Tab-separated table of N, CA and C in Angstrom:
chain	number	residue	atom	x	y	z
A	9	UNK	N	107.512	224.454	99.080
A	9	UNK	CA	108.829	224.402	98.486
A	9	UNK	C	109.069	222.980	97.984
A	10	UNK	N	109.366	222.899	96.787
A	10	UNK	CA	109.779	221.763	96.600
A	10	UNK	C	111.518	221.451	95.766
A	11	UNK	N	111.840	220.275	96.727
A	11	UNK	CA	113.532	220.378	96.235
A	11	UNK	C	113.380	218.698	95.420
A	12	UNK	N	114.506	219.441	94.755
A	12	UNK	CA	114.558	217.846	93.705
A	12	UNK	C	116.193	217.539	93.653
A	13	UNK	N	116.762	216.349	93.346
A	13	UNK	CA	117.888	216.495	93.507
A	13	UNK	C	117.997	215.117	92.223
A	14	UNK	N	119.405	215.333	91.515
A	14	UNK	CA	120.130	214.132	90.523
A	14	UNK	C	121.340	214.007	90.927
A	15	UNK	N	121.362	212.351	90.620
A	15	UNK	CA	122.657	212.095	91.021
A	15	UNK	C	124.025	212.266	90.391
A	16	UNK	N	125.006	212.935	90.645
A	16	UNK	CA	126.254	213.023	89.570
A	16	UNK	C	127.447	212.263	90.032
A	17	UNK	N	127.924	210.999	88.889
A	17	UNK	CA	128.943	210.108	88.910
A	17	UNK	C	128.402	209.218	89.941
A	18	UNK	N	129.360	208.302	89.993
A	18	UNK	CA	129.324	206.848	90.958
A	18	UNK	C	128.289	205.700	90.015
A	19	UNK	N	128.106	204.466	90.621
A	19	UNK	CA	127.411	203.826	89.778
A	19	UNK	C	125.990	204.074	89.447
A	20	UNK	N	126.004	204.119	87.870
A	20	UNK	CA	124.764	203.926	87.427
A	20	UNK	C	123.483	203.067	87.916
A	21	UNK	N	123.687	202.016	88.114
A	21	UNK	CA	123.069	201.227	88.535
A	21	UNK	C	122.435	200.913	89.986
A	22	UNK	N	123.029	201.569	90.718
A	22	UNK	CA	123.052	201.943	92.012
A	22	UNK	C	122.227	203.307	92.287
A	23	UNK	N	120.905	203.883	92.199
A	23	UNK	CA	120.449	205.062	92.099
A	23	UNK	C	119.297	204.918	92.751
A	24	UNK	N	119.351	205.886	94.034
A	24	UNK	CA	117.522	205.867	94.563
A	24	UNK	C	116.749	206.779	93.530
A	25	UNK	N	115.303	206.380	94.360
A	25	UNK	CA	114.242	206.662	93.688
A	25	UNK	C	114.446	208.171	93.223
A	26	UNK	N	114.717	208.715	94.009
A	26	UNK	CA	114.443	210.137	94.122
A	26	UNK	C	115.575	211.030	93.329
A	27	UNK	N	116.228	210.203	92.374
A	27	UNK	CA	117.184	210.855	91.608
A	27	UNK	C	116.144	210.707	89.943
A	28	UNK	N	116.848	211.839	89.525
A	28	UNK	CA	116.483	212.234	88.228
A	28	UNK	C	117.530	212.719	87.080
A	29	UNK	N	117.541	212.291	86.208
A	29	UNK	CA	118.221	212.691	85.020
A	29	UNK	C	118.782	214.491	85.188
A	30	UNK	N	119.625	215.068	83.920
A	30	UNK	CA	119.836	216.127	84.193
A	30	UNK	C	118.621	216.420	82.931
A	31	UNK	N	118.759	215.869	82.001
A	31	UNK	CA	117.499	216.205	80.964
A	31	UNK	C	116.130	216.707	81.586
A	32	UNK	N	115.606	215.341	82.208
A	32	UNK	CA	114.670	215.883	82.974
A	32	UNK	C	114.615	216.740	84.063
A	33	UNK	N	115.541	217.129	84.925
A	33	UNK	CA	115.369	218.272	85.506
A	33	UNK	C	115.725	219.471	84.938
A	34	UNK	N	116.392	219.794	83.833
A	34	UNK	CA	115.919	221.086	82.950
A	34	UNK	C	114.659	220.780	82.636
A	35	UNK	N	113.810	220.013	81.966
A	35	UNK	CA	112.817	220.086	81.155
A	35	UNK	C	111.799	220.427	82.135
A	36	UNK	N	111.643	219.979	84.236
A	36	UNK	CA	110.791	220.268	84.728
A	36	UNK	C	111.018	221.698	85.240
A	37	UNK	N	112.668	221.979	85.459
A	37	UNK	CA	113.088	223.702	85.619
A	37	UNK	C	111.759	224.432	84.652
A	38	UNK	N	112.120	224.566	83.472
A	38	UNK	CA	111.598	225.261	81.858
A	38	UNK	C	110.304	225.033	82.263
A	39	UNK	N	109.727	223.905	82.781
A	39	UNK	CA	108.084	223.905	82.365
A	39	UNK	C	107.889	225.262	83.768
A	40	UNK	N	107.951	225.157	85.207
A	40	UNK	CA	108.093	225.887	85.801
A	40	UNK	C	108.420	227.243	85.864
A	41	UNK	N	109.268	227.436	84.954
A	41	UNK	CA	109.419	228.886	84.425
A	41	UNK	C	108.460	229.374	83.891
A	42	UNK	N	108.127	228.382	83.161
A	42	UNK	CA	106.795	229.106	81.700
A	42	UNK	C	105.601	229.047	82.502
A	43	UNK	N	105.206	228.676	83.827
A	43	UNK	CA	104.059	228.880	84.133
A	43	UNK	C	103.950	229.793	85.605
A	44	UNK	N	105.100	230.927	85.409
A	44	UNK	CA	105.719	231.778	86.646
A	44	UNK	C	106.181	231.157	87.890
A	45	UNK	N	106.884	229.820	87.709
A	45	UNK	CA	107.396	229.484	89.068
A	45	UNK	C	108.650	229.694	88.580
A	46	UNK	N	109.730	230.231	89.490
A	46	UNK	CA	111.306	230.568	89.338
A	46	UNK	C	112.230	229.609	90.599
A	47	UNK	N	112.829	229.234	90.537
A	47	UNK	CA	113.648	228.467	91.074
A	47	UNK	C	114.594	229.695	92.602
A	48	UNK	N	114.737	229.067	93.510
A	48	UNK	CA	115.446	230.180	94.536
A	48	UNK	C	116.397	229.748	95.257
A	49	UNK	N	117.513	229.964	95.717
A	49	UNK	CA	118.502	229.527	96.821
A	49	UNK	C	118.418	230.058	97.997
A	50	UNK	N	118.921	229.470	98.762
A	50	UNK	CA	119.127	230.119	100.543
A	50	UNK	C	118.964	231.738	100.616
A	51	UNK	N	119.828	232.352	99.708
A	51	UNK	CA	120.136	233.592	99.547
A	51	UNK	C	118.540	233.818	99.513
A	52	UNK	N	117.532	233.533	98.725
A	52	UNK	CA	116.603	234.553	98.404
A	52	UNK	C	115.972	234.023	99.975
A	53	UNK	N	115.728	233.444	100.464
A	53	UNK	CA	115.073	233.563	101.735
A	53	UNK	C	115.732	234.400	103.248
């Protein structure tokens, strides 16, 4: 399983590593789709 997370509001400048754009996390969602991985919440487990 892998979780990814971006940061929304507060300072820009102030951002750990492990945050990502919203651009880029659609663009790695989409690549994932197109190669049969689907995204899941709590619910599906």
């Amino acid at each position: 399983m892998v979780l990814e997370y971006h940061r929304v509001g507060g300072d820009p400048d102030f951002a750990p590593e492990w945050t990502i754009s919203a651009r880029a996390f659609r663009r790695e969602l989409e690549y994932l789709r197109s190669h049969d991985y689907h995204p899941v919440n709590a619910r599906d487990f």
